[in-house]
Short mmCIF file of C-alpha atoms and ligand atoms in Angstrom, two decimals:
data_model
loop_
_atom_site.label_atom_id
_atom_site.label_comp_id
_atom_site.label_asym_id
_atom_site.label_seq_id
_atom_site.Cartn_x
_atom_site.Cartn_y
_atom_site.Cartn_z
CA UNK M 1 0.00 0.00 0.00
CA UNK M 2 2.79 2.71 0.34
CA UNK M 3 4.46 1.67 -3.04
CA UNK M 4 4.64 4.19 -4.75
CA UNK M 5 5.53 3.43 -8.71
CA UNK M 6 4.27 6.02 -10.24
CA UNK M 7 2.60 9.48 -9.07
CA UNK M 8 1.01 12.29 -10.53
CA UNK M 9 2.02 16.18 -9.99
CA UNK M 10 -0.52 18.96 -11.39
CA UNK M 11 0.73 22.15 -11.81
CA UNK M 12 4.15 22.24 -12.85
CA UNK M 13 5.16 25.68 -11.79
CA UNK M 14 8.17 26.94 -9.50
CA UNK M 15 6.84 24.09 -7.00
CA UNK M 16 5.49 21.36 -9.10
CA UNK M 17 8.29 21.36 -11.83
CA UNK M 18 11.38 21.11 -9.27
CA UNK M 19 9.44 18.42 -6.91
CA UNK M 20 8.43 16.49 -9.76
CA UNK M 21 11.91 16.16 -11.66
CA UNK M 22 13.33 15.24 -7.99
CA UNK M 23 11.38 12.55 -7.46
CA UNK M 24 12.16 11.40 -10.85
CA UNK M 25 15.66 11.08 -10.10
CA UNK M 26 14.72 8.96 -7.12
CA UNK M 27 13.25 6.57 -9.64
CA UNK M 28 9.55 7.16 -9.44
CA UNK M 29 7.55 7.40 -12.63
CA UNK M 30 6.20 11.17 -12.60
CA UNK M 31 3.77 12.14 -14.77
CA UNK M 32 2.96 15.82 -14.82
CA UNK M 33 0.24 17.88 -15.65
CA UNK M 34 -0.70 21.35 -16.55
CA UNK M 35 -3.43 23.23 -18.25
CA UNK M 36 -0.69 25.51 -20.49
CA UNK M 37 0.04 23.91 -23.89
CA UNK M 38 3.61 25.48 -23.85
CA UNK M 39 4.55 24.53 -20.44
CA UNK M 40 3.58 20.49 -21.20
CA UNK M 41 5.78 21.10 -25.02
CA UNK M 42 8.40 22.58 -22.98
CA UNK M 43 8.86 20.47 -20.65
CA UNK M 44 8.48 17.07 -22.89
CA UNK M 45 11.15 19.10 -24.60
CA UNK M 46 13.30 18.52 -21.62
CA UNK M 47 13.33 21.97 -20.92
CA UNK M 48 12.24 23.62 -17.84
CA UNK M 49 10.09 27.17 -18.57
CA UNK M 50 11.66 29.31 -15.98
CA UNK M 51 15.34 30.06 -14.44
CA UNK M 52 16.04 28.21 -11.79
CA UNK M 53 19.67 26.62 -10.29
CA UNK M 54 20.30 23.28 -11.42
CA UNK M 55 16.56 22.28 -13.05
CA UNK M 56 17.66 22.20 -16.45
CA UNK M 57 19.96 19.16 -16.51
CA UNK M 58 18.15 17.95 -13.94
CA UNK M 59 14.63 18.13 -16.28
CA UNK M 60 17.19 17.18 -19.63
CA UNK M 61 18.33 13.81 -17.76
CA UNK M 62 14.68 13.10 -16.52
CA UNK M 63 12.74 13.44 -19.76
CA UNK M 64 15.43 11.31 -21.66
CA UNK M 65 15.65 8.50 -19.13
CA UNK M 66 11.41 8.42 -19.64
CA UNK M 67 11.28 9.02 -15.60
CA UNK M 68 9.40 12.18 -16.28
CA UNK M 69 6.84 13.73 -19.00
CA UNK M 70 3.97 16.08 -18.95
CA UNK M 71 0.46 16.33 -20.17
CA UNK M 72 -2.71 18.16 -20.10
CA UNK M 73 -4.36 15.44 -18.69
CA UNK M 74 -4.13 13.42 -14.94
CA UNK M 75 -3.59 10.09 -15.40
CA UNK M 76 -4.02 7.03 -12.66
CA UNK M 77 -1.20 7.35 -10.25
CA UNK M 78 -0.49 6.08 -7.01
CA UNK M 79 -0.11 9.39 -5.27
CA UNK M 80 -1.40 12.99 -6.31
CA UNK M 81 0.60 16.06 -5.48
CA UNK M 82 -1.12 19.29 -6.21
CA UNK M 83 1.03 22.25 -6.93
CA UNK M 84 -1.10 25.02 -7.94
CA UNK M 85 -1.34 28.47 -7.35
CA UNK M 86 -3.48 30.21 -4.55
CA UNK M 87 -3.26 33.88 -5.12
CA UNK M 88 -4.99 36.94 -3.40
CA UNK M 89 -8.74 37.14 -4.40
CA UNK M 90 -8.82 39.65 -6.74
CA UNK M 91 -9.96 43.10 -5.60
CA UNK M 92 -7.23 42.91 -2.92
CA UNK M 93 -8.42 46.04 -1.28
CA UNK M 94 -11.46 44.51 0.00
CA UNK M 95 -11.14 40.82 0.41
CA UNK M 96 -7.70 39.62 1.01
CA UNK M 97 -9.36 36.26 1.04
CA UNK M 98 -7.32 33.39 -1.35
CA UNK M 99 -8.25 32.39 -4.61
CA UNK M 100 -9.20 28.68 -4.33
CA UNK M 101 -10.11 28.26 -7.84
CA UNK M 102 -6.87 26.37 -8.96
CA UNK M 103 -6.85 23.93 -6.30
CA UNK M 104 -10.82 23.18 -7.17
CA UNK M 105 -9.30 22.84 -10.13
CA UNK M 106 -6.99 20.78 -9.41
CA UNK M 107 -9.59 18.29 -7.63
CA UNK M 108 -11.89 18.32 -9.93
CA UNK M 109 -9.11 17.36 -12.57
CA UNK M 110 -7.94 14.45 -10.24
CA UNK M 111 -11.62 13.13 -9.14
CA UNK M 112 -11.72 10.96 -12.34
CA UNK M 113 -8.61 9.30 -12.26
CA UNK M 114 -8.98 8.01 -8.08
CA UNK M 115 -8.78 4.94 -7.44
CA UNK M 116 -9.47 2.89 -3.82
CA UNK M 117 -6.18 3.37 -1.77
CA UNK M 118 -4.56 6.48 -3.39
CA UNK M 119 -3.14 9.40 -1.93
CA UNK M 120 -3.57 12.91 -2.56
CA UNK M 121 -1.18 15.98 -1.22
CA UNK M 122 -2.02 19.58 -1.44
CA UNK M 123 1.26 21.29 -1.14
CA UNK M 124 -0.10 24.76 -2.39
CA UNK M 125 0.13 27.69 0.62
CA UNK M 126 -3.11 27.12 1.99
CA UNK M 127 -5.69 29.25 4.13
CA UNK M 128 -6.57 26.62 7.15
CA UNK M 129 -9.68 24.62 6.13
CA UNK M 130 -8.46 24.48 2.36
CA UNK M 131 -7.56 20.52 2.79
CA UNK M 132 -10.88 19.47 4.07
CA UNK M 133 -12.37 22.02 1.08
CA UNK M 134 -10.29 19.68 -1.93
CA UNK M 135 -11.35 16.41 0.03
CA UNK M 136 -15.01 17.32 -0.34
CA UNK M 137 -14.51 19.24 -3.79
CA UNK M 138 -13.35 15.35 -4.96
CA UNK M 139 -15.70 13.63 -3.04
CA UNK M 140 -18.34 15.36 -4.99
CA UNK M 141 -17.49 13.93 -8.00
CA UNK M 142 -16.69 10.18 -6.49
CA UNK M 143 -19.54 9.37 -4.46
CA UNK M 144 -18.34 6.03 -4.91
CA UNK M 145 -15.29 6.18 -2.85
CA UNK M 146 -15.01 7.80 0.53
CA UNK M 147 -12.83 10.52 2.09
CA UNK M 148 -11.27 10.97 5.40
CA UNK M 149 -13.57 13.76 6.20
CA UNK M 150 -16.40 11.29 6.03
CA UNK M 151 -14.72 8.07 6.89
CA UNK M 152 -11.96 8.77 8.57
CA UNK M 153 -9.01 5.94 8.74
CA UNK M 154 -11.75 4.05 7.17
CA UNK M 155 -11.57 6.00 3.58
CA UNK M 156 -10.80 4.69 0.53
CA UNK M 157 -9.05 8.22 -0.47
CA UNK M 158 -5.76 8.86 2.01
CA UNK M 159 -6.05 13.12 1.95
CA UNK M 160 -2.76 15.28 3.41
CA UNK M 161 -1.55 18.89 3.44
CA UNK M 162 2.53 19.24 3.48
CA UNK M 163 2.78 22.45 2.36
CA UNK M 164 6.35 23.81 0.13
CA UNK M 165 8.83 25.57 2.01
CA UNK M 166 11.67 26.10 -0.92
CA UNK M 167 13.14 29.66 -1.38
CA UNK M 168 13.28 30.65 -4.72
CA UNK M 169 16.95 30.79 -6.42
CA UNK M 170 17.78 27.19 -4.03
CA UNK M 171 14.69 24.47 -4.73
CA UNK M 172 16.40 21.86 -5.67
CA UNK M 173 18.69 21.64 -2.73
CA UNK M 174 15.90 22.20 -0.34
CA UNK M 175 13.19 20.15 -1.80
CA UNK M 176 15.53 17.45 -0.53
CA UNK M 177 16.56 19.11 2.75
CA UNK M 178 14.47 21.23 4.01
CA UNK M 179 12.14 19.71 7.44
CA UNK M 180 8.78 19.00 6.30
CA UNK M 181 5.44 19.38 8.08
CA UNK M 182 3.30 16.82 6.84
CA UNK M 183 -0.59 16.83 7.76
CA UNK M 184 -2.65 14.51 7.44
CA UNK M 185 -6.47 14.37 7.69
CA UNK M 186 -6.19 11.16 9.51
CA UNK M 187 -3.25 8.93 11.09
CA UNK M 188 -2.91 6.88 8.50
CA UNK M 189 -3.22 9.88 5.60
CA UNK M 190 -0.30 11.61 7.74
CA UNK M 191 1.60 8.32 7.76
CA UNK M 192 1.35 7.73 4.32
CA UNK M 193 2.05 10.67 3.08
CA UNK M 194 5.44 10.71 5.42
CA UNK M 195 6.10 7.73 3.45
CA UNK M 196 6.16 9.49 0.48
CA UNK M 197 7.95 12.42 1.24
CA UNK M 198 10.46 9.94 2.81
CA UNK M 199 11.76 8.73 -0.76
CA UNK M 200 13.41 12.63 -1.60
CA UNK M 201 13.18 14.10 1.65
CA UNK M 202 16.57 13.67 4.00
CA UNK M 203 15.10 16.82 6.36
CA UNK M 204 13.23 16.00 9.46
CA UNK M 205 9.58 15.14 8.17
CA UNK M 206 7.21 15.92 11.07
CA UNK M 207 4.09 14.77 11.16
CA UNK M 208 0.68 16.91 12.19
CA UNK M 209 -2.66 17.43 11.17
CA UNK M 210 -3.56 19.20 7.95
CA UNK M 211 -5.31 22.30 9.70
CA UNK M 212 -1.91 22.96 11.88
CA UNK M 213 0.28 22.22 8.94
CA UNK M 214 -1.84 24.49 6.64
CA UNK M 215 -1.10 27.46 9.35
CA UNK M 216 2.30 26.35 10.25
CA UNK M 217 3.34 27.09 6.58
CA UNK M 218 1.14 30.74 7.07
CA UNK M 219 2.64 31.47 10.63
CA UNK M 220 6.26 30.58 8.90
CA UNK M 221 6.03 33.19 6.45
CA UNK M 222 3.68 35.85 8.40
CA UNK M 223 7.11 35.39 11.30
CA UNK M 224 9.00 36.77 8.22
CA UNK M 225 6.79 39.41 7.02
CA UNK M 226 6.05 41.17 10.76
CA UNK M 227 10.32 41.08 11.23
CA UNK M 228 10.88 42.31 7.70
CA UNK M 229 7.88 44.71 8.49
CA UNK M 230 10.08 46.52 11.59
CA UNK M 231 13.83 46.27 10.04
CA UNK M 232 11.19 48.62 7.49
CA UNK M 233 9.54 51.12 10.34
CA UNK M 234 13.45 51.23 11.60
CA UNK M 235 14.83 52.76 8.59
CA UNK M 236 11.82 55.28 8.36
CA UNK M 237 12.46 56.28 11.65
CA UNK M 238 16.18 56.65 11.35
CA UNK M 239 15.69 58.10 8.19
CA UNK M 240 13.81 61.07 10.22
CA UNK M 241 16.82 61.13 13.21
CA UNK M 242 19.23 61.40 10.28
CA UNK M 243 20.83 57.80 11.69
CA UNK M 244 22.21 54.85 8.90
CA UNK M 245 19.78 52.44 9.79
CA UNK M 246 22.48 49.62 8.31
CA UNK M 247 24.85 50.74 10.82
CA UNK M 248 22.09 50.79 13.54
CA UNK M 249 21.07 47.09 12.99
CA UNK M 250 24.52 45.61 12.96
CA UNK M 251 25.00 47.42 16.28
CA UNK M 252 22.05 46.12 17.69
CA UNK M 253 22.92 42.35 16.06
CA UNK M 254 25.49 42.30 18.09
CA UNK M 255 23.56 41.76 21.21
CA UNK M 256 23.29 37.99 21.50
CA UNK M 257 19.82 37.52 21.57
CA UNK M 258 18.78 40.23 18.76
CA UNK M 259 18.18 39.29 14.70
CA UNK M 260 16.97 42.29 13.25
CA UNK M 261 16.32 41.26 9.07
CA UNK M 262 17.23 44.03 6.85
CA UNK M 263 15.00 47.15 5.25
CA UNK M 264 14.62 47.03 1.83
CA UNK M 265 12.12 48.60 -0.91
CA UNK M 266 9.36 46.73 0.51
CA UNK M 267 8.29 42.53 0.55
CA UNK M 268 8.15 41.18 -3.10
CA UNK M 269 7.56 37.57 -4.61
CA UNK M 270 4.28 35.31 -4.41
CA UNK M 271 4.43 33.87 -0.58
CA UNK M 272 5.59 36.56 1.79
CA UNK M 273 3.64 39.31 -0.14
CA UNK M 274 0.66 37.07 -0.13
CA UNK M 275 0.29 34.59 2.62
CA UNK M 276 -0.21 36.66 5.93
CA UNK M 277 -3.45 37.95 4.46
CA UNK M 278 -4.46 34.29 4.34
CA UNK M 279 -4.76 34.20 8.23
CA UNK M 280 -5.70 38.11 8.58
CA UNK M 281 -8.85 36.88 6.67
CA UNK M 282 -9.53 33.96 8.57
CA UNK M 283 -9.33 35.91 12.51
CA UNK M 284 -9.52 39.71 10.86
CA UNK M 285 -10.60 41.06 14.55
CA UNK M 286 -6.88 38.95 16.02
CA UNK M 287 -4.41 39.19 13.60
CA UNK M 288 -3.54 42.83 14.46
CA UNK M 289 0.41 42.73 14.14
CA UNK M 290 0.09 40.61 10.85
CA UNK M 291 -1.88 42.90 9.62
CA UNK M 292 -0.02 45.73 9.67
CA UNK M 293 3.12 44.28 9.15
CA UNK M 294 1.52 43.77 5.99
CA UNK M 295 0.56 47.52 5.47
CA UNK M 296 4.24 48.49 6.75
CA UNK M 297 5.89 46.47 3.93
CA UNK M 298 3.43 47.20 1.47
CA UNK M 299 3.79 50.97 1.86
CA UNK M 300 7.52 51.05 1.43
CA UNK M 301 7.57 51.35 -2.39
CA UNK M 302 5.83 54.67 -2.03
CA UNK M 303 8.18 56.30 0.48
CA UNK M 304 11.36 55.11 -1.52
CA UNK M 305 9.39 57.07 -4.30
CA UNK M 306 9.06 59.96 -2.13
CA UNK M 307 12.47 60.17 -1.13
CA UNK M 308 13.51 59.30 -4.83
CA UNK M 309 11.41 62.61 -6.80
CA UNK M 310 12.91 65.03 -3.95
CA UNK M 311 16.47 64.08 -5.17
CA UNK M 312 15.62 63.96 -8.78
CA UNK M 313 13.63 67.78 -8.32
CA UNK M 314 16.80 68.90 -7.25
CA UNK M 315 19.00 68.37 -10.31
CA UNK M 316 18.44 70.18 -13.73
CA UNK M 317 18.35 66.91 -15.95
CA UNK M 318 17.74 64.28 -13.18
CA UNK M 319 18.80 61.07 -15.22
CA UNK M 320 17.87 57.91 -12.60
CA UNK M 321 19.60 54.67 -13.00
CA UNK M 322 17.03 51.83 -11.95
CA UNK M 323 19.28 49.08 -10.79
CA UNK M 324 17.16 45.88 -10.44
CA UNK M 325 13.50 44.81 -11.13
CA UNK M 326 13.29 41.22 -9.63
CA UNK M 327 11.67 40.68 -5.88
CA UNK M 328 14.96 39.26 -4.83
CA UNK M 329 18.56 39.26 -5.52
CA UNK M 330 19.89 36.88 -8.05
CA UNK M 331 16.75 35.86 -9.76
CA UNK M 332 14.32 36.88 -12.56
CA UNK M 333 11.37 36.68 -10.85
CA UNK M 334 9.01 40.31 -11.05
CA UNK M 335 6.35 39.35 -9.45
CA UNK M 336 4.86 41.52 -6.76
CA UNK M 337 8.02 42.90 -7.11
CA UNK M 338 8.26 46.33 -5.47
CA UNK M 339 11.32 47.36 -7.54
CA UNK M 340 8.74 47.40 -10.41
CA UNK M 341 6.07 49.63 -9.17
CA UNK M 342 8.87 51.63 -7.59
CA UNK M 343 9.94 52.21 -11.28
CA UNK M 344 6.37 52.29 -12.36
CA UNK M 345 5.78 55.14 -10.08
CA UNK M 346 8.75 57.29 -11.02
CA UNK M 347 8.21 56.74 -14.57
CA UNK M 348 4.01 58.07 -13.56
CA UNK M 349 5.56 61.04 -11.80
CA UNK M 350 7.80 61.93 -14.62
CA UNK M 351 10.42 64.11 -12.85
CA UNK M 352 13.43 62.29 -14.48
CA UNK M 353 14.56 60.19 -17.37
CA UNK M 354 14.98 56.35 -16.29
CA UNK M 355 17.44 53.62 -17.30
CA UNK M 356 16.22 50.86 -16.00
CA UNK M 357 18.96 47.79 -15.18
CA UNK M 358 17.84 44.21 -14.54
CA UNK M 359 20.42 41.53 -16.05
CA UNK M 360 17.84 38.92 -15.21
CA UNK M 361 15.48 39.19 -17.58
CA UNK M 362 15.33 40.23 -21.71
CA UNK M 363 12.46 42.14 -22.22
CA UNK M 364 11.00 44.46 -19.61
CA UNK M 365 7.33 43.74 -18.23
CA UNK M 366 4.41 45.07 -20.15
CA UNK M 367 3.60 47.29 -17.24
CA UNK M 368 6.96 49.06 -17.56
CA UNK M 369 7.37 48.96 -21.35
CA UNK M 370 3.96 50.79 -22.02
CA UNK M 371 5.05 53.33 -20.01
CA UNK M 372 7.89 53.78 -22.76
CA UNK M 373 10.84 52.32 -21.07
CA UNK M 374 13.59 50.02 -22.17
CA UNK M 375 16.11 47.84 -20.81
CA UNK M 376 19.64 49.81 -20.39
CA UNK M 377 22.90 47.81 -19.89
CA UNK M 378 24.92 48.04 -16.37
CA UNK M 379 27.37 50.48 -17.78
CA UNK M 380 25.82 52.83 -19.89
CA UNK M 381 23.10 53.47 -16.92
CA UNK M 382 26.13 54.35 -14.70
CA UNK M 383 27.86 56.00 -16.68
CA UNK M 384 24.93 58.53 -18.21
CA UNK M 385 22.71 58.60 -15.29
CA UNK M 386 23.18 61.31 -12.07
CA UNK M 387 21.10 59.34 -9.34
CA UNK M 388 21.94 55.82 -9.00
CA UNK M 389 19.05 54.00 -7.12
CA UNK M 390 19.83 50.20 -6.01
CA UNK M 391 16.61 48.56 -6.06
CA UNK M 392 18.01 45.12 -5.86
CA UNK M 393 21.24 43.82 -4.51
CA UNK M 394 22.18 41.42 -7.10
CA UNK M 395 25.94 40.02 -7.23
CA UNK M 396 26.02 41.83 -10.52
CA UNK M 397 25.72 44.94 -9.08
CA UNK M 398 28.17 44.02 -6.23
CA UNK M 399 31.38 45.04 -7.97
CA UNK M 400 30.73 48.49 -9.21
CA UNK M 401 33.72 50.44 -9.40
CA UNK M 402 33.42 53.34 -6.41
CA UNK M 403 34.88 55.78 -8.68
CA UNK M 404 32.27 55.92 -11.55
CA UNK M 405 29.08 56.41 -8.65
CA UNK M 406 31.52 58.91 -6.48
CA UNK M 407 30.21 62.32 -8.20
CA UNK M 408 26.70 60.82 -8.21
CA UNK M 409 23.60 60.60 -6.02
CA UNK M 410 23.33 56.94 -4.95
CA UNK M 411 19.91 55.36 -2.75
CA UNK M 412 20.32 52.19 -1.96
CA UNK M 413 17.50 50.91 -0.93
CA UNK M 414 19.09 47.48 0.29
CA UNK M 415 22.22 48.58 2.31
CA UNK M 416 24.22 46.53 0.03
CA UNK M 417 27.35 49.65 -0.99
N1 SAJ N 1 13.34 40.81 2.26
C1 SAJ N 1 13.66 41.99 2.90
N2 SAJ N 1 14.48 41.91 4.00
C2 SAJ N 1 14.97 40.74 4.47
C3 SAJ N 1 14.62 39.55 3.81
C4 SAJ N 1 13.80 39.62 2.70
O1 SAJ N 1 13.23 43.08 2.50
O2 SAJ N 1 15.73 40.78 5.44
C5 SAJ N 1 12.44 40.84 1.10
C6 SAJ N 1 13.08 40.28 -0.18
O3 SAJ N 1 13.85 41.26 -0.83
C7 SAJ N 1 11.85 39.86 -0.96
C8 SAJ N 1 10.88 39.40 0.13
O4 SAJ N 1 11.36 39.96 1.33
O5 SAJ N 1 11.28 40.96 -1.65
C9 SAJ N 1 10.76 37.91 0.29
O6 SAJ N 1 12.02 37.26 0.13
P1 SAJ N 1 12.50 36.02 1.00
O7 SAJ N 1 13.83 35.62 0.49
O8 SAJ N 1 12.42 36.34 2.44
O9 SAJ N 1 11.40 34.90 0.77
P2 SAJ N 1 10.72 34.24 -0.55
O10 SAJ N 1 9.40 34.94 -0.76
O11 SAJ N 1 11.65 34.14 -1.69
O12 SAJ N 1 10.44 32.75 -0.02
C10 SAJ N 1 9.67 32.57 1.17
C11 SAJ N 1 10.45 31.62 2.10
N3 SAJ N 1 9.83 31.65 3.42
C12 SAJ N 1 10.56 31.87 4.55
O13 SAJ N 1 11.75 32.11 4.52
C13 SAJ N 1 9.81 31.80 5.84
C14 SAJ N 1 10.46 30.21 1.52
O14 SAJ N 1 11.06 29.29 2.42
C15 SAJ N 1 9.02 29.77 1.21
O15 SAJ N 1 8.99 28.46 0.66
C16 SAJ N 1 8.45 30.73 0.20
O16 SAJ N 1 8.41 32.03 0.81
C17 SAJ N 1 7.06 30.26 -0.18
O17 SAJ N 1 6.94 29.62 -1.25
O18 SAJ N 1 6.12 30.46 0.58
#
């Protein structure tokens, strides 16, 4: 019963791609699925459809040794792991509820293919609740097999929650390391889904329920968010006493029991940007500090802006070098990023002429292109501009020679010169 020959992963994003090609290495027979045309072709291509360290050999060998291919359609499969994506509900000024569309999805895609004795895993970042939701979403559809939220260890359908914990730019190394919080709806889902995980996983695999692993993955990235949130109201604040805040926080550091993250533009990327909201919606009256962490972090692009158009109104022919787009150093992802509507902004506000830097990527975002912009090489943008704004500390940008920036305004948003 916990063989596990051949299993099925749908949605073969920044999650489902990496997880899937690492179990295929182990020797398990992954199919995967996903609703774009261009990501299955891509992938039976051997070719994975985003940057990512190590994936592409690791996809190449996978595909060619037959271990792994993709289709629009689930197949039969031992075990089900459900990668999908659970954004903010649109209108995100009202409801900052999640959108559980692609994980109905999802279910309703795997329903067909259950059979008596399979497993299925949501790993998608989850509001609390969401694992019972998919359970009945399938059961629906089956009425002739039962579900732990029915049955219980009795059910034909073994049901679990271990959400994804990778950090962007290192997945494939922590896929297989990282501790994992595995919850089941039941004992036996728990245990068989640890059984699982136990054929790629060499971190500590703990085992739970699904409701306290679905807000164990929240609470992980809400503890980011709310420390992010005051390294952010610290550099405001020393920004009014006229004190480096960089300088500040590796003073403070030094006392043994104080980690203080670092200030930056704001929170970017598709979890930390995303997820606290998740349990503000659930306990809106409680979650008073996650909340307006959230707010904190979110209203950072803005007062970079601010302190960005004073400079540039102070020059005759303000020329701004935009160093940076991604959320994050070293990688090409943009979204949420608040690099982008940082540059978005200035470009609204027109006080300056922008070069806009991000060796990443090589074509800007619509968003930014319609506003008439255009990619600018490294050099040129220091060499032409007169403020030189570090949006994101890539290595890149790391080994700019003093002498070119010395007779210019630099803000560096990240504390990384
Ligand atoms: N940031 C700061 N200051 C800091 C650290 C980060 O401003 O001191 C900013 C970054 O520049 C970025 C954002 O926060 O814009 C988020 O970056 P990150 O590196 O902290 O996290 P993510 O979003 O790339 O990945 C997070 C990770 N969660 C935690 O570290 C608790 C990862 O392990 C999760 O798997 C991932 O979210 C996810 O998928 O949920």
């Amino acid at each position: 019963m916990n063989t596990f020959n051949k299993i099925s992963v749908v949605g073969l994003g920044y999650i489902g791609l990496p997880t899937a090609a690492v179990f295929a290495n182990h020797g398990v027979q992954v199919v995967g699925t996903d609703t774009s045309q261009s990501v299955v072709d891509s992938i039976n291509a051997g070719k994975p459809h985003f940057g990512e360290p190590d994936l592409d050999a690791l996809v190449r060998r996978v595909v060619e040794n037959g271990k792994l291919s993709a289709s629009n359609e689930v197949q039969t499969a031992d075990a089900f792991l459900v990668a999908v994506p659970t954004p903010l509900c649109e209108g995100r000024d009202k409801d900052f509820g999640a959108d559980l569309s692609y994980v109905q999805a999802a279910a309703e895609a795997i329903a067909p293919a259950l059979v008596k004795g399979n497993l299925v895993i949501l790993e998608s970042t989850s509001p609390v609740g969401t694992t019972e939701k998919m359970a009945r979403w399938m059961a629906d559809l089956r009425p002739d097999l039962s579900f732990p939220h029915d049955k219980g260890e009795m059910a034909d359908i073994n049901i679990a929650h271990c959400p994804e914990r990778v950090l962007p730019g290192r997945i494939i190394e922590e896929v297989v390391n990282n501790a994992r919080v595995i919850g089941g709806m039941t004992r036996k889902c728990a245990q068989r889904a640890l059984s699982l995980y136990r054929i790629v996983v060499q971190g500590e695999c703990r085992v739970t329920n699904a409701r306290t692993a679905e807000m164990s993955k929240l609470t992980e990235n809400a503890y980011r968010d709310v420390n992010i949130a005051f390294a952010n109201e610290l550099s405001v604040i020393c920004d009014r006493h006229k004190i480096n805040v960089w300088e500040l926080i590796q003073m403070a550091n030094l006392h043994p029991r104080v980690a203080i993250l670092s200030p930056g533009p704001g929170v970017g990327g598709h979890c930390i940007a995303v997820d606290p909201w998740f349990i503000v919606d659930g306990a809106p009256e409680d979650a008073r500090i996650i909340r307006m962490a959230r707010q904190i972090n979110d209203a950072m692009p803005d007062y970079i802006c601010g302190k960005v158009v004073t400079r540039a109104q102070s020059l005759v022919n303000p020329v701004i070098a935009c160093l940076g787009l991604s959320y994050k150093a070293d990688v090409g992802d943009l979204r949420e990023s608040p690099a982008v509507e940082i540059v978005a902004q200035l470009a609204d506000q027109g006080v300056a002429e922008l070069l806009v830097v991000e060796p990443h990527i090589s074509a800007l975002p619509k968003d930014l292109s319609d506003r008439g912009l255009k990619l600018t090489d490294f050099d040129m943008a220091i060499e032409q501009a007169n403020v030189i704004l570090l949006l994101v500390d890539h290595n890149a940008f790391m080994h700019i020679d003093r002498d070119m920036i010395k007779d210019k305004f630099v803000i560096d948003t990240r504390g990384a010169w």
